[in-house]
């Protein structure tokens, strides 16, 4: 049985070199989390609002576009069980860091929110339409990532392991249990039964850093920086 209580111990056991490591995910499943009023419904409300031209309709349209964005943000956090207080960063910064949403969309969201929250001006119809477009892009970006999300993540040395994860000889295998709000890591060595070595809950910063690898491997983005962040635990 693997006797390890920290990420460093298990990486040392497997011989993972983070300078050469890769992360690969598999077994994508849909999340079963939703709100009574969905982000898409708030978008529909906003579209109905801008059929009018008066200030009441325009303010409502912008407010519902903002609600659509806020609902989508909270939905992502609920599905992935992210606790902003553990990470101590703004929610939009967390989404950007995870790679779920492009930075340019984040900037546009901030601009749209500031228009209503800080300037207290009646928006123009063009501004409301822009806000609705931004909300639509944001929801679509989140939905593409969250529609089917991986349950397993494998971290291995990319210079020695084959392309097929099922042929990896030595890897760290991380299983997500989203309902239990935890990630469970195993030492995976060919010829040996995988043994649980550590459970990481969403109350720990490590949960967030491993989650980022789940996202980046899922959307096939560069993982170099995300893998590098694990060095602080080693």
C-alpha positions in Angstrom: 0.0 0.0 0.0 1.2 3.5 -0.8 2.1 5.4 2.3 1.9 9.0 1.4 0.2 12.0 2.9 1.3 14.8 0.7 1.4 15.6 -3.0 5.2 15.7 -2.8 5.4 12.2 -1.4 3.3 10.7 -4.2 5.0 12.6 -6.9 8.4 11.5 -5.6 7.1 7.9 -5.4 5.9 8.0 -9.0 8.9 10.0 -10.1 7.0 12.8 -11.7 9.1 15.7 -13.0 6.9 18.7 -13.3 9.2 20.3 -15.9 8.3 17.4 -18.2 4.8 16.5 -16.9 1.6 16.4 -18.9 -2.0 16.3 -17.7 -4.7 14.3 -19.6 -8.4 14.0 -18.7 -11.1 11.5 -19.6 -14.7 10.3 -18.9 -16.6 13.5 -19.5 -20.0 13.6 -17.7 -22.7 16.3 -17.6 -23.2 18.3 -14.4 -26.5 18.1 -12.7 -26.8 21.5 -11.2 -29.2 24.3 -12.1 -31.1 27.3 -10.7 -34.8 27.9 -10.8 -34.2 30.7 -13.2 -31.4 29.8 -15.6 -28.8 32.2 -17.2 -30.5 31.6 -20.5 -33.8 32.7 -19.1 -32.4 35.9 -17.8 -31.0 36.5 -21.3 -34.5 35.9 -22.7 -35.9 38.5 -20.3 -33.3 41.0 -21.4 -34.2 40.4 -25.0 -37.8 41.1 -24.2 -36.9 44.2 -22.3 -35.1 45.9 -25.2 -38.2 45.6 -27.3 -39.1 48.9 -25.5 -37.3 52.2 -25.9 -38.0 53.9 -22.6 -35.5 54.2 -19.7 -37.4 51.6 -17.7 -37.0 49.0 -20.4 -33.4 49.8 -21.1 -32.4 49.6 -17.4 -34.3 46.3 -17.0 -32.6 44.9 -20.1 -29.1 45.8 -18.7 -30.1 44.4 -15.3 -31.2 41.1 -16.7 -28.1 40.8 -18.9 -26.0 41.3 -15.7 -28.2 38.8 -13.8 -27.6 36.3 -16.7 -23.8 36.8 -16.2 -24.0 36.5 -12.4 -26.2 33.4 -12.6 -23.7 31.7 -15.0 -20.8 32.6 -12.7 -22.5 31.1 -9.7 -23.6 28.1 -11.6 -20.0 27.3 -12.6 -18.9 27.8 -9.0 -21.7 25.5 -7.7 -20.9 22.7 -10.2 -17.2 22.8 -9.4 -17.7 23.5 -5.7 -15.3 26.5 -5.8 -15.0 28.5 -2.6 -13.8 32.0 -3.5 -12.9 32.6 0.2 -10.3 29.8 0.1 -8.6 31.3 -2.9 -9.3 34.9 -1.9 -9.7 36.2 -5.4 -12.5 37.8 -7.3 -14.8 35.4 -9.0 -14.1 36.7 -12.5 -10.4 36.4 -11.9 -10.8 32.8 -10.8 -12.7 32.0 -14.0 -10.0 33.7 -16.1 -7.3 31.9 -14.2 -9.0 28.5 -14.7 -9.1 29.2 -18.4 -12.9 28.9 -18.7 -13.4 32.4 -20.2 -11.1 34.4 -22.4 -9.7 37.6 -20.8 -11.3 39.9 -23.4 -14.7 38.6 -22.4 -13.9 39.2 -18.8 -12.9 42.8 -19.5 -16.2 43.4 -21.4 -18.2 41.9 -18.6 -16.6 44.3 -16.1 -17.3 47.3 -18.4 -21.0 46.2 -18.8 -21.4 45.8 -15.0 -19.8 49.2 -14.2 -22.2 51.0 -16.5 -25.1 50.1 -14.2 -23.4 49.7 -10.8 -21.2 52.7 -10.7 -22.3 55.3 -13.2 -26.0 55.4 -12.5 -26.8 56.5 -16.0 -29.6 55.3 -18.3 -27.9 53.1 -20.9 -28.5 53.5 -24.6 -30.1 50.7 -26.6 -26.8 50.0 -28.2 -25.2 49.6 -24.8 -27.8 47.2 -23.7 -27.6 45.2 -26.9 -23.8 45.0 -26.4 -24.3 43.8 -22.8 -26.7 41.1 -24.0 -24.2 40.1 -26.6 -21.4 39.9 -24.0 -23.6 37.8 -21.7 -24.5 35.5 -24.6 -20.8 35.0 -25.4 -20.0 34.4 -21.7 -22.7 31.9 -21.2 -21.8 30.0 -24.4 -18.1 29.9 -23.3 -19.0 28.5 -19.9 -21.5 26.0 -21.4 -18.9 24.6 -23.8 -16.5 23.9 -21.0 -19.1 22.7 -18.5 -21.5 20.7 -20.7 -19.4 17.5 -20.4 -16.7 17.7 -17.7 -13.9 15.2 -17.0 -14.1 12.9 -14.0 -10.5 11.7 -14.2 -7.1 13.4 -14.6 -3.7 11.7 -15.2 -0.4 13.4 -14.6 2.6 11.7 -16.0 6.1 12.4 -17.5 5.4 13.4 -21.1 8.8 12.5 -22.3 8.6 8.8 -21.4 4.9 7.9 -21.5 2.9 7.0 -24.7 0.1 9.1 -26.1 -2.6 6.7 -24.8 -3.3 7.3 -21.1 -4.3 3.6 -20.7 -0.7 2.7 -21.6 0.9 4.9 -19.0 3.3 2.9 -16.8 3.6 5.4 -14.0 1.2 8.3 -13.3 -0.7 10.2 -10.7 -4.4 9.4 -11.2 -6.8 12.0 -9.8 -10.5 11.2 -9.5 -13.1 13.9 -9.1 -16.1 13.3 -6.8 -18.0 16.5 -7.5 -20.9 15.6 -5.3 -18.6 15.1 -2.3 -16.6 18.2 -3.1 -13.3 16.4 -3.2 -10.5 15.1 -5.4 -8.9 11.8 -4.6 -5.4 11.1 -5.9 -3.9 7.7 -6.5 -0.4 6.3 -7.3 -0.9 4.4 -10.6 1.8 2.0 -11.4 1.5 -0.8 -14.0 1.2 -4.2 -12.3 0.1 -2.7 -8.9 -3.3 -1.9 -7.6 -3.9 1.8 -7.4 -3.9 2.9 -3.8 -5.5 6.1 -2.4 -3.0 8.3 -0.9 -4.6 11.7 -0.4 -8.0 13.4 -0.5 -8.2 17.1 -1.4 -11.4 19.0 -0.5 -12.6 22.3 -1.7 -11.4 23.9 1.6 -7.8 23.6 0.4 -5.9 25.7 -2.1 -4.6 22.6 -3.8 -8.1 21.7 -4.9 -8.2 24.9 -7.0 -4.8 24.2 -8.6 -5.7 20.6 -9.5 -9.1 21.9 -10.8 -7.3 24.2 -13.1 -5.5 21.2 -14.6 -8.9 19.5 -15.1 -10.2 22.5 -17.0 -7.1 23.1 -19.1 -6.7 19.5 -20.1 -10.4 19.3 -20.9 -10.3 22.3 -23.3 -6.8 21.4 -24.6 -5.0 24.6 -23.6 -1.4 24.9 -22.6 -0.9 23.5 -19.2 2.7 24.5 -18.6 1.9 27.3 -16.1 -0.8 25.3 -14.3 1.5 22.3 -13.8 4.2 24.7 -12.7 1.9 26.0 -9.9 2.0 22.5 -8.3 5.7 23.0 -7.4 4.7 25.1 -4.4 3.3 21.9 -2.9 6.4 19.9 -3.5 
